[in-house]
Coordinates of C-alpha atoms in Angstrom, one line a residue:
Chain B
M1 CA 21.9 0.7 -28.4
T2 CA 21.9 -2.8 -26.5
Q3 CA 22.9 -4.3 -29.9
S4 CA 26.2 -2.9 -29.3
S5 CA 26.4 -4.0 -26.4
P6 CA 29.5 -6.4 -25.1
H7 CA 27.1 -8.9 -23.2
A8 CA 24.9 -9.6 -26.5
H9 CA 24.1 -13.2 -27.2
R10 CA 25.6 -14.8 -24.4
A11 CA 22.3 -16.0 -22.9
G12 CA 20.9 -17.7 -25.9
V13 CA 18.7 -15.4 -26.7
S14 CA 19.9 -11.8 -28.2
F15 CA 19.9 -9.1 -25.7
E16 CA 17.9 -7.1 -28.3
D17 CA 15.4 -10.3 -28.5
R18 CA 15.4 -10.3 -24.9
M19 CA 14.6 -6.7 -24.1
A20 CA 11.6 -6.8 -26.9
T21 CA 9.9 -9.3 -24.6
V22 CA 9.1 -6.3 -22.4
D23 CA 6.7 -3.1 -23.0
F24 CA 8.2 0.5 -22.3
R25 CA 5.9 3.3 -22.5
V26 CA 8.6 5.6 -23.3
A27 CA 8.8 9.1 -21.5
E28 CA 9.8 12.2 -23.4
R29 CA 11.7 13.2 -20.1
A30 CA 14.5 11.0 -19.1
H31 CA 13.9 10.1 -15.5
I32 CA 17.6 8.6 -15.0
V33 CA 20.4 11.2 -15.8
V34 CA 24.2 10.3 -16.1
D35 CA 26.8 12.8 -15.5
T36 CA 29.5 11.4 -17.7
S37 CA 31.9 13.9 -16.3
V38 CA 31.6 11.9 -13.0
C39 CA 31.8 8.3 -14.8
L40 CA 35.5 9.5 -16.4
S41 CA 37.2 9.0 -13.2
C42 CA 35.4 5.8 -11.9
E43 CA 37.2 2.6 -12.3
L44 CA 34.8 0.2 -11.0
R45 CA 31.9 1.0 -13.4
S46 CA 29.6 -1.5 -11.7
C47 CA 26.8 0.0 -13.5
V48 CA 28.1 -1.6 -16.9
H49 CA 27.5 -5.1 -15.7
A50 CA 25.1 -5.4 -12.9
C51 CA 22.2 -3.4 -15.1
P52 CA 19.9 -6.0 -16.0
A53 CA 18.7 -4.3 -18.7
A54 CA 22.4 -3.2 -20.1
L55 CA 21.8 0.5 -20.2
F56 CA 25.1 1.5 -19.2
V57 CA 28.0 1.4 -22.2
P58 CA 31.3 2.6 -21.8
T59 CA 32.6 4.6 -24.4
D60 CA 36.2 5.0 -26.3
D61 CA 36.7 8.4 -24.3
G62 CA 35.9 6.8 -20.8
G63 CA 33.0 7.9 -20.4
I64 CA 29.3 6.3 -20.1
L65 CA 26.7 6.2 -22.7
F66 CA 23.4 5.9 -20.8
N67 CA 19.6 5.1 -22.3
Y68 CA 16.5 5.2 -20.2
E69 CA 14.3 4.4 -22.8
Q70 CA 14.4 0.4 -21.5
C71 CA 15.1 1.2 -18.0
F72 CA 13.1 -1.7 -15.7
E73 CA 13.2 1.0 -12.9
C74 CA 14.8 -1.6 -10.6
G75 CA 17.2 0.9 -8.6
T76 CA 20.3 -1.4 -9.0
C77 CA 22.7 1.2 -11.1
Y78 CA 22.3 3.9 -7.9
Q79 CA 22.8 1.3 -5.6
V80 CA 26.2 -0.1 -7.1
C81 CA 27.0 3.7 -7.9
D82 CA 29.6 4.9 -5.5
A83 CA 30.0 8.7 -7.2
P84 CA 28.3 11.2 -5.6
G85 CA 26.4 13.4 -8.3
A86 CA 27.1 10.5 -11.0
L87 CA 23.5 9.5 -11.3
S88 CA 20.2 11.6 -10.8
W89 CA 17.4 8.9 -10.4
T90 CA 13.9 9.5 -10.6
Y91 CA 10.7 7.7 -11.3
P92 CA 9.3 8.2 -15.1
E93 CA 6.1 10.3 -14.9
G94 CA 2.9 8.7 -14.3
G95 CA 1.8 6.0 -16.7
H96 CA 5.4 5.8 -18.4
G97 CA 8.2 3.6 -18.3
V98 CA 8.7 0.3 -18.2
A99 CA 4.6 -2.1 -17.7
F100 CA 5.2 -5.8 -16.9
R101 CA 2.4 -8.0 -18.7
Q102 CA 3.0 -10.7 -16.3
G103 CA 5.8 -9.9 -13.2
Chain I
M1 CA 0.8 26.5 11.1
P2 CA -0.9 24.7 14.4
P3 CA -2.8 21.6 13.1
E4 CA -6.5 23.1 13.6
T5 CA -5.9 25.9 11.5
N6 CA -5.1 23.5 8.3
P7 CA -7.8 23.1 5.8
V8 CA -9.6 20.1 5.4
P9 CA -7.7 17.3 3.9
A10 CA -9.0 16.0 0.2
F11 CA -8.9 12.4 1.8
D12 CA -8.7 10.8 4.8
V13 CA -5.9 8.3 3.6
V14 CA -3.7 8.4 0.7
V15 CA -1.9 5.2 -0.2
V16 CA 0.8 5.4 -2.6
G17 CA 1.6 1.9 -4.7
A18 CA -1.1 -0.2 -5.8
G19 CA 0.7 -3.3 -5.0
P20 CA -0.4 -6.1 -2.6
A21 CA 0.3 -4.0 0.7
G22 CA -1.2 -0.8 -1.0
S23 CA -4.3 -2.6 -2.0
A24 CA -4.8 -4.4 1.2
A25 CA -4.3 -0.7 3.1
A26 CA -6.9 0.8 1.0
L27 CA -9.2 -2.1 1.1
E28 CA -9.1 -2.3 5.3
A29 CA -9.3 1.4 5.4
A30 CA -12.4 2.1 2.8
R31 CA -14.1 -0.7 4.7
A32 CA -13.6 1.3 7.8
G33 CA -15.6 3.8 6.2
L34 CA -12.6 6.1 5.4
S35 CA -12.0 8.2 2.1
V36 CA -9.3 6.7 0.4
A37 CA -7.1 7.5 -2.7
L38 CA -4.9 4.8 -3.8
L39 CA -2.2 6.4 -6.2
E40 CA -0.1 4.2 -8.7
R41 CA 2.4 5.3 -11.1
G42 CA 2.1 2.5 -13.3
P43 CA -0.8 2.9 -16.5
Y44 CA -2.4 -0.3 -14.2
P45 CA -1.3 -2.6 -10.8
G46 CA 1.3 -4.6 -11.3
A47 CA 3.3 -2.6 -14.2
K48 CA 5.7 -2.1 -12.2
N49 CA 5.9 -5.0 -10.0
V50 CA 8.1 -8.8 -10.1
Y51 CA 8.4 -11.4 -8.1
G52 CA 9.3 -15.0 -8.0
G53 CA 5.9 -16.0 -8.8
V54 CA 4.1 -17.8 -5.5
V55 CA 1.7 -16.2 -3.4
Y56 CA 0.9 -17.6 0.2
G57 CA -3.1 -17.6 1.3
R58 CA -3.4 -18.0 4.7
I59 CA -3.2 -14.2 5.4
L60 CA -6.1 -13.9 3.0
D61 CA -8.3 -16.0 4.9
E62 CA -8.8 -12.8 7.1
L63 CA -8.7 -10.2 4.5
V64 CA -10.3 -11.7 1.7
P65 CA -12.5 -15.0 2.9
G66 CA -13.1 -17.5 0.3
W67 CA -10.2 -15.8 -1.9
W68 CA -9.7 -18.8 -3.8
E69 CA -12.8 -18.6 -5.2
H70 CA -11.8 -15.4 -6.8
M71 CA -8.2 -14.8 -7.4
P72 CA -6.5 -15.3 -10.7
V73 CA -4.5 -18.0 -9.8
Q74 CA -2.2 -20.1 -12.4
R75 CA -1.4 -23.1 -10.0
W76 CA -1.6 -24.4 -6.7
V77 CA 1.5 -25.5 -5.6
T78 CA 1.5 -29.2 -4.4
R79 CA 5.2 -29.9 -4.7
R80 CA 7.8 -27.8 -3.2
S81 CA 11.6 -28.6 -3.8
T82 CA 14.5 -27.6 -2.4
M83 CA 17.5 -28.1 -4.8
L84 CA 21.4 -27.6 -4.0
L85 CA 23.6 -27.6 -6.7
T86 CA 27.3 -27.8 -7.6
D87 CA 28.4 -27.6 -11.2
S88 CA 28.1 -31.5 -11.9
Q89 CA 25.7 -32.6 -8.4
A90 CA 22.0 -31.8 -7.6
L91 CA 20.5 -32.8 -4.3
T92 CA 16.9 -32.0 -4.0
V93 CA 14.4 -32.3 -1.3
D94 CA 11.2 -33.0 -2.9
F95 CA 8.0 -32.6 -1.0
R96 CA 4.2 -33.1 -2.5
T97 CA 0.7 -33.1 -0.8
E98 CA -2.4 -33.7 -2.0
D99 CA -3.9 -31.3 1.1
W100 CA -2.1 -28.0 -0.5
G101 CA -4.2 -28.9 -3.9
R102 CA -7.6 -28.3 -2.1
P103 CA -8.9 -25.4 -0.1
P104 CA -7.6 -23.6 1.9
Y105 CA -4.7 -23.9 -0.1
N106 CA -1.4 -23.2 1.0
G107 CA 0.2 -21.3 -1.8
A108 CA -0.2 -20.6 -5.8
T109 CA 1.4 -19.2 -8.5
A110 CA 0.1 -16.1 -9.6
F111 CA 1.2 -13.4 -11.9
R112 CA 1.5 -9.8 -10.4
A113 CA -0.3 -8.0 -13.0
E114 CA -3.2 -10.2 -12.4
L115 CA -2.9 -10.7 -8.7
D116 CA -2.3 -6.8 -8.3
G117 CA -5.1 -5.6 -10.5
W118 CA -7.5 -8.1 -8.4
L119 CA -6.4 -7.0 -5.2
A120 CA -6.8 -3.4 -6.4
S121 CA -10.2 -4.2 -7.2
L122 CA -10.9 -5.2 -4.3
A123 CA -10.0 -1.8 -2.8
E124 CA -12.1 -0.3 -5.2
A125 CA -15.1 -2.3 -4.7
A126 CA -15.0 -1.2 -1.0
G127 CA -14.9 2.2 -1.9
A128 CA -11.6 3.3 -2.7
V129 CA -10.5 5.4 -5.6
L130 CA -7.7 4.0 -7.8
V131 CA -5.8 6.7 -9.6
P132 CA -2.9 4.9 -11.9
S133 CA -0.5 6.8 -14.2
T134 CA 0.2 9.1 -11.2
T135 CA 3.7 9.3 -9.8
V136 CA 4.1 10.4 -6.4
T137 CA 7.2 12.9 -6.3
G138 CA 7.4 13.9 -2.4
L139 CA 5.8 14.4 0.7
L140 CA 3.8 17.4 2.0
R141 CA 4.2 18.7 5.4
D142 CA 3.3 21.3 7.8
A143 CA 5.5 23.6 9.5
A144 CA 5.9 21.3 12.5
G145 CA 7.1 18.4 10.0
R146 CA 4.1 16.5 10.3
V147 CA 3.2 14.8 6.8
T148 CA -0.2 16.1 5.5
G149 CA -0.3 14.7 2.0
V150 CA 2.0 13.8 -1.2
R151 CA 2.8 15.7 -4.3
T152 CA 2.2 14.3 -7.5
D153 CA 3.2 14.9 -10.9
R154 CA -0.1 15.6 -12.2
P155 CA -1.0 19.5 -12.7
G156 CA -1.9 20.8 -9.5
G157 CA -1.3 17.1 -8.3
D158 CA -1.2 18.1 -4.5
L159 CA -3.1 15.6 -2.6
T160 CA -4.0 16.3 0.8
A161 CA -4.6 13.4 3.5
R162 CA -4.8 13.0 7.5
I163 CA -3.0 9.7 6.8
V164 CA -0.3 8.8 3.9
I165 CA 0.2 5.1 3.5
A166 CA 3.6 4.7 1.7
C167 CA 3.6 1.3 0.1
D168 CA 6.0 2.9 -2.5
G169 CA 8.1 -0.4 -2.8
V170 CA 11.8 -1.5 -2.2
N171 CA 13.1 2.3 -3.5
S172 CA 10.7 4.1 -1.1
F173 CA 11.4 7.2 -1.5
L174 CA 8.7 8.3 1.0
A175 CA 10.2 7.0 3.9
K176 CA 13.3 8.1 3.0
E177 CA 12.3 11.3 2.7
A178 CA 10.6 10.8 5.9
G179 CA 13.8 10.2 7.4
L180 CA 12.5 6.3 8.4
F181 CA 15.7 5.1 7.4
A182 CA 17.9 7.0 9.2
Q183 CA 18.7 4.1 12.2
V184 CA 19.6 1.5 9.5
P185 CA 23.1 0.3 9.4
G186 CA 24.7 0.1 6.4
K187 CA 24.2 1.1 3.0
Q188 CA 20.9 -0.2 1.3
A189 CA 22.6 -2.1 -1.2
E190 CA 24.1 -4.4 1.7
H191 CA 20.9 -5.4 2.2
T192 CA 19.2 -5.8 -1.2
S193 CA 19.2 -8.2 -4.0
L194 CA 18.7 -8.2 -7.8
G195 CA 16.2 -10.7 -8.7
V196 CA 16.2 -11.4 -12.7
K197 CA 13.5 -13.7 -14.0
E198 CA 12.5 -15.2 -17.4
T199 CA 9.0 -16.6 -18.1
L200 CA 9.2 -19.1 -20.1
A201 CA 5.9 -20.6 -22.4
L202 CA 5.7 -24.2 -22.5
P203 CA 2.4 -26.4 -23.3
R204 CA 0.6 -26.9 -20.6
K205 CA 0.8 -30.8 -21.0
V206 CA 4.6 -30.5 -21.2
I207 CA 4.6 -28.8 -18.0
E208 CA 2.4 -31.7 -16.6
E209 CA 4.7 -34.3 -17.7
R210 CA 7.8 -32.7 -17.0
F211 CA 6.9 -31.6 -13.6
G212 CA 5.0 -34.4 -12.7
L213 CA 1.6 -32.7 -12.1
T214 CA -2.2 -32.9 -13.1
G215 CA -4.7 -30.3 -13.1
R216 CA -4.0 -26.8 -11.4
H217 CA -1.4 -28.5 -9.4
G218 CA 2.0 -26.6 -9.4
Q219 CA 5.5 -27.3 -8.3
D220 CA 8.0 -24.7 -6.6
I221 CA 11.8 -25.4 -6.9
E222 CA 13.8 -23.1 -4.9
V223 CA 17.9 -23.6 -5.7
L224 CA 21.3 -23.0 -3.6
G225 CA 24.6 -22.7 -5.2
C226 CA 23.7 -21.8 -8.7
T227 CA 25.3 -18.3 -8.6
G228 CA 28.7 -19.0 -8.7
D229 CA 30.6 -16.4 -6.4
I230 CA 27.7 -13.7 -5.9
P231 CA 25.8 -14.6 -2.8
G232 CA 22.1 -15.5 -4.0
G233 CA 19.9 -18.0 -5.1
G234 CA 17.5 -19.2 -7.7
F235 CA 14.0 -20.3 -8.5
L236 CA 11.8 -22.4 -10.7
Y237 CA 7.9 -22.2 -10.9
T238 CA 5.3 -23.5 -12.5
N239 CA 2.5 -21.5 -14.3
L240 CA -0.1 -23.0 -16.3
E241 CA 1.4 -22.8 -19.6
S242 CA 4.6 -21.4 -19.0
V243 CA 7.7 -21.5 -16.1
S244 CA 9.0 -18.6 -14.4
V245 CA 12.8 -19.4 -13.9
G246 CA 15.3 -16.7 -12.0
V247 CA 18.5 -15.8 -9.9
V248 CA 18.2 -13.6 -6.8
L249 CA 21.6 -11.9 -6.4
S250 CA 23.2 -9.9 -3.4
V251 CA 23.4 -6.5 -4.9
V252 CA 27.1 -6.0 -3.4
G253 CA 28.1 -9.3 -4.5
L254 CA 26.9 -8.7 -8.2
A255 CA 28.6 -5.2 -8.5
A256 CA 31.7 -6.6 -7.4
S257 CA 31.6 -9.9 -9.6
G258 CA 31.7 -8.7 -13.3
E259 CA 29.2 -10.8 -14.2
R260 CA 26.0 -10.1 -15.7
P261 CA 22.8 -11.0 -14.3
E262 CA 21.2 -12.8 -17.3
A263 CA 24.2 -14.5 -17.6
V264 CA 24.3 -16.1 -14.1
L265 CA 20.8 -17.0 -15.2
A266 CA 21.5 -18.4 -18.3
G267 CA 24.3 -20.7 -15.9
L268 CA 21.2 -21.8 -14.0
K269 CA 19.1 -22.5 -17.1
E270 CA 22.1 -24.9 -18.4
H271 CA 22.4 -26.9 -15.2
P272 CA 22.0 -30.5 -16.2
A273 CA 19.4 -30.9 -13.6
I274 CA 17.5 -27.7 -14.9
A275 CA 18.1 -27.8 -18.8
P276 CA 15.7 -30.7 -19.3
L277 CA 13.3 -29.1 -17.4
L278 CA 13.4 -25.9 -20.1
R279 CA 14.1 -27.6 -23.3
G280 CA 12.2 -26.2 -25.9
A281 CA 10.6 -23.1 -24.0
E282 CA 10.4 -20.2 -25.2
L283 CA 11.0 -16.5 -23.7
K284 CA 7.9 -14.7 -23.1
E285 CA 8.9 -11.9 -20.9
Y286 CA 12.2 -10.9 -19.2
S287 CA 11.8 -9.0 -15.8
A288 CA 14.2 -7.7 -13.0
H289 CA 13.5 -6.0 -10.0
L290 CA 15.0 -5.4 -6.6
I291 CA 14.2 -7.4 -3.1
P292 CA 14.5 -6.1 0.2
E293 CA 16.5 -9.0 1.7
G294 CA 18.1 -7.9 5.0
G295 CA 14.9 -8.8 7.1
Y296 CA 14.4 -7.2 11.0
D297 CA 17.5 -5.5 11.4
S298 CA 17.2 -3.6 8.1
M299 CA 13.8 -2.7 8.4
P300 CA 13.0 1.2 8.5
E301 CA 10.8 3.1 11.5
L302 CA 7.4 2.1 10.6
V303 CA 6.1 5.3 11.9
T304 CA 6.1 9.1 11.6
D305 CA 3.4 11.8 12.1
G306 CA 1.0 11.2 9.9
M307 CA 2.5 8.6 7.5
L308 CA 2.9 4.6 7.8
V309 CA 5.0 2.5 5.9
A310 CA 4.5 -1.2 4.6
G311 CA 5.6 -3.9 2.6
D312 CA 8.6 -3.6 0.6
A313 CA 9.1 0.0 1.4
A314 CA 9.4 -1.4 4.9
A315 CA 11.9 -4.4 4.1
M316 CA 9.4 -6.6 4.9
C317 CA 10.6 -9.5 2.2
L318 CA 11.6 -12.9 4.3
A319 CA 14.7 -14.1 2.5
A320 CA 15.5 -17.1 4.9
G321 CA 17.1 -20.2 2.5
I322 CA 14.2 -22.1 2.0
W323 CA 11.7 -19.4 3.5
L324 CA 11.1 -16.7 0.4
E325 CA 7.8 -15.0 0.9
G326 CA 7.1 -11.3 0.6
V327 CA 3.5 -11.0 -0.5
N328 CA 2.5 -12.5 2.5
Y329 CA 3.8 -9.8 4.4
A330 CA 2.7 -6.9 2.2
L331 CA -0.7 -8.1 2.6
G332 CA -0.4 -8.3 6.2
A333 CA 1.3 -5.0 6.8
G334 CA -0.8 -3.4 4.5
M335 CA -4.2 -4.4 6.5
Y336 CA -2.7 -3.6 9.7
A337 CA -1.6 0.0 8.6
G338 CA -5.1 0.3 6.9
R339 CA -6.7 -0.2 10.3
S340 CA -4.5 1.7 12.4
A341 CA -4.8 4.2 10.4
A342 CA -8.9 4.0 11.1
V343 CA -8.2 3.7 14.9
A344 CA -6.0 7.1 14.9
I345 CA -8.4 8.8 12.9
A346 CA -11.6 7.8 14.9
A347 CA -9.3 8.6 18.1
G348 CA -8.8 11.9 16.4
D349 CA -4.8 11.4 16.7
T350 CA -3.0 10.9 13.6
S351 CA 0.3 11.5 15.1
R352 CA 3.1 9.4 15.9
A353 CA 2.0 8.2 18.9
G354 CA -1.8 7.8 17.9
L355 CA -0.3 5.4 14.9
T356 CA 1.7 3.5 17.3
G357 CA -1.2 0.8 17.4
Y358 CA 0.2 -0.4 13.9
R359 CA 3.9 -1.3 15.3
R360 CA 1.9 -3.4 18.3
M361 CA -0.6 -5.0 15.6
L362 CA 2.6 -6.0 13.6
E363 CA 4.6 -7.3 16.5
E364 CA 1.5 -9.4 17.6
S365 CA 0.9 -11.2 14.1
F366 CA 3.2 -13.0 12.0
V367 CA 4.3 -9.8 10.3
L368 CA 6.9 -8.9 12.7
A369 CA 7.1 -12.1 14.9
D370 CA 8.6 -14.1 11.9
H371 CA 10.9 -11.3 11.1
R372 CA 12.2 -11.0 14.7
R373 CA 12.7 -15.0 15.1
L374 CA 14.6 -15.1 11.7
R375 CA 16.6 -11.7 12.2
R376 CA 19.8 -13.8 11.7
V377 CA 19.1 -15.7 9.1
P378 CA 19.4 -13.4 6.0
G379 CA 23.3 -12.8 7.1
L380 CA 23.7 -16.8 7.8
V381 CA 22.1 -17.7 4.3
F382 CA 24.4 -15.1 2.4
S383 CA 27.4 -16.4 4.3
E384 CA 30.2 -17.8 2.3
R385 CA 30.1 -20.8 3.9
V386 CA 26.2 -21.5 3.1
Q387 CA 26.6 -20.1 -0.5
Q388 CA 29.8 -21.7 -1.4
S389 CA 30.6 -24.9 0.9
Y390 CA 27.3 -26.6 2.0
P391 CA 25.8 -27.1 -1.2
G392 CA 29.2 -29.0 -2.4
L393 CA 29.5 -30.5 1.0
L394 CA 25.9 -32.2 1.1
C395 CA 26.1 -33.0 -2.6
D396 CA 29.8 -34.9 -2.0
V397 CA 28.4 -36.7 0.9
A398 CA 25.0 -38.1 -1.3
Q399 CA 27.5 -39.0 -3.7
G400 CA 29.5 -41.2 -1.6
F401 CA 26.5 -42.7 0.5
F402 CA 24.8 -43.8 -2.9
T403 CA 27.9 -44.5 -4.9
V404 CA 28.6 -48.4 -4.6
D405 CA 31.9 -49.4 -4.8
N406 CA 32.0 -53.0 -3.5
P407 CA 34.3 -55.4 -3.0
R408 CA 35.3 -52.0 -0.9
P409 CA 33.4 -51.6 2.3
K410 CA 30.8 -49.1 2.6
P411 CA 32.2 -45.8 4.4
G412 CA 30.0 -44.6 7.2
L413 CA 28.0 -41.4 7.4
R414 CA 30.6 -39.6 9.7
R415 CA 33.3 -40.8 7.3
L416 CA 31.7 -39.3 4.2
L417 CA 30.9 -35.9 6.0
S418 CA 34.3 -35.7 7.4
G419 CA 35.8 -36.5 4.2
A420 CA 33.3 -33.9 2.4
A421 CA 34.2 -31.2 4.9
R422 CA 37.8 -31.5 4.2
R423 CA 37.4 -31.3 0.5
R424 CA 35.1 -28.4 0.5
G425 CA 37.2 -26.3 3.1
V426 CA 34.5 -26.7 6.0
R427 CA 35.2 -26.9 9.8
L428 CA 33.3 -28.9 12.0
R429 CA 33.1 -26.2 14.4
H430 CA 31.7 -23.7 11.8
L431 CA 29.2 -26.3 11.1
L432 CA 27.7 -27.0 14.2
S433 CA 27.7 -23.2 15.2
D434 CA 25.8 -22.6 11.7
A435 CA 23.8 -25.6 12.9
F436 CA 23.0 -24.1 16.3
T437 CA 22.3 -20.4 14.5
G438 CA 19.7 -22.5 12.1
T439 CA 18.1 -24.5 14.7
R440 CA 17.5 -21.4 17.1
S441 CA 15.9 -19.6 14.6
F442 CA 13.8 -22.1 12.7
G443 CA 12.9 -24.5 15.7

């Protein structure tokens, strides 16, 4: 999904290679859920550029495509999102999600 | 349900989050003879944690005497620099001292996965039970609203306790659920920054040559003026065989900018003063984390009935320009939280009133004393002038001072300053008032 990101290749190393340096133990259940019907009426879309993992991708129909699998669990998206109900945010189930080796 | 009819809690203390605050709390509580569970949602302590890269040691003298014999250290910081950047200029104040390269050491670079693992192992050795891979999903409360434990995502995972110590990080859902942020003005985004970091591999020898270091000595560089229109700053720290380079960006500023965080970081890495230090380095890990940078005025209530809050969960990072610290405050607050829990349990009063010793211990220690003294600094550091104007102003003054253009006579400092101020749009009275705020805070 990150290959199709409009932001790939801007920082020297491709965004896919950048994300490949991080370990993720992907849970079956998505810990963040985006209600794309709310996103349709959002003009700011700060999540798209602010998410450090570039997990929010605008779609042609004006919605947002979101992938939880490579999430840093940082919380930036829910802090920049002003639309009530657009994002439901929790942490992944225990032992899953991002596992930084150095941090 | 009146408290006396509650069943006996499973643990005296449940600590949520095995970061520095949580492990320090668990360590002190276990040392006091309490039964302690230390819950961590990552598969190992540190898995979810990121920081700039430097930990300062003085609080460890009290918590872990002789810590430097055991702590997993990358390098001892003996060289500390502050760099002001414009697109084409850099003004650096560079300090080095051999004193910081020997016991009791001032600061060290360390990886969080190693540091947090070591701290948690100390708590375990003191008798705390570390429970990793367990996400806390909410608070247990009795009919009176008193916190009586936590709910976890394990089957049958309710865990009761006399006291819950919430060290669940910058997003602290537990402090929010307990209503402790109710009185904090503004949105959390206004008090929060996003840190993005790259760990870049370089051979040990190359690091020592480029940064002018020997043995285990290390350098810590803080940068101002490298984040364009977004309030924030940057850093570059040396590890043994890698360097950590990152930017810290105001969440509100980032949201308004349209910029991508790693693109801002790429800009810092390409600066002519930084690029030569990183040449040929290979990306080992990209990471990101939020930082509570609002300081004293953005802190939640620290105590409620049956619960204490410490570390990032209580916004205890200090982001005061060239003072960028956090782990030391987390360690101190965790230590006092553990002690306060022991006092309250011994006295048989774990209500808010019984736990007020925590606030008092923090007020009397560096944790809240520093934050109170520097409460105006986060606003100052994030101000438009400090962010946009002063780096350029000071770089211009330095450039004017060091430019030799005789036979024209050398301009005096005063003329250089007023010329630079005019060019950079700074009014003298603003400079004076900022200097006054800074002097009053740091002085």
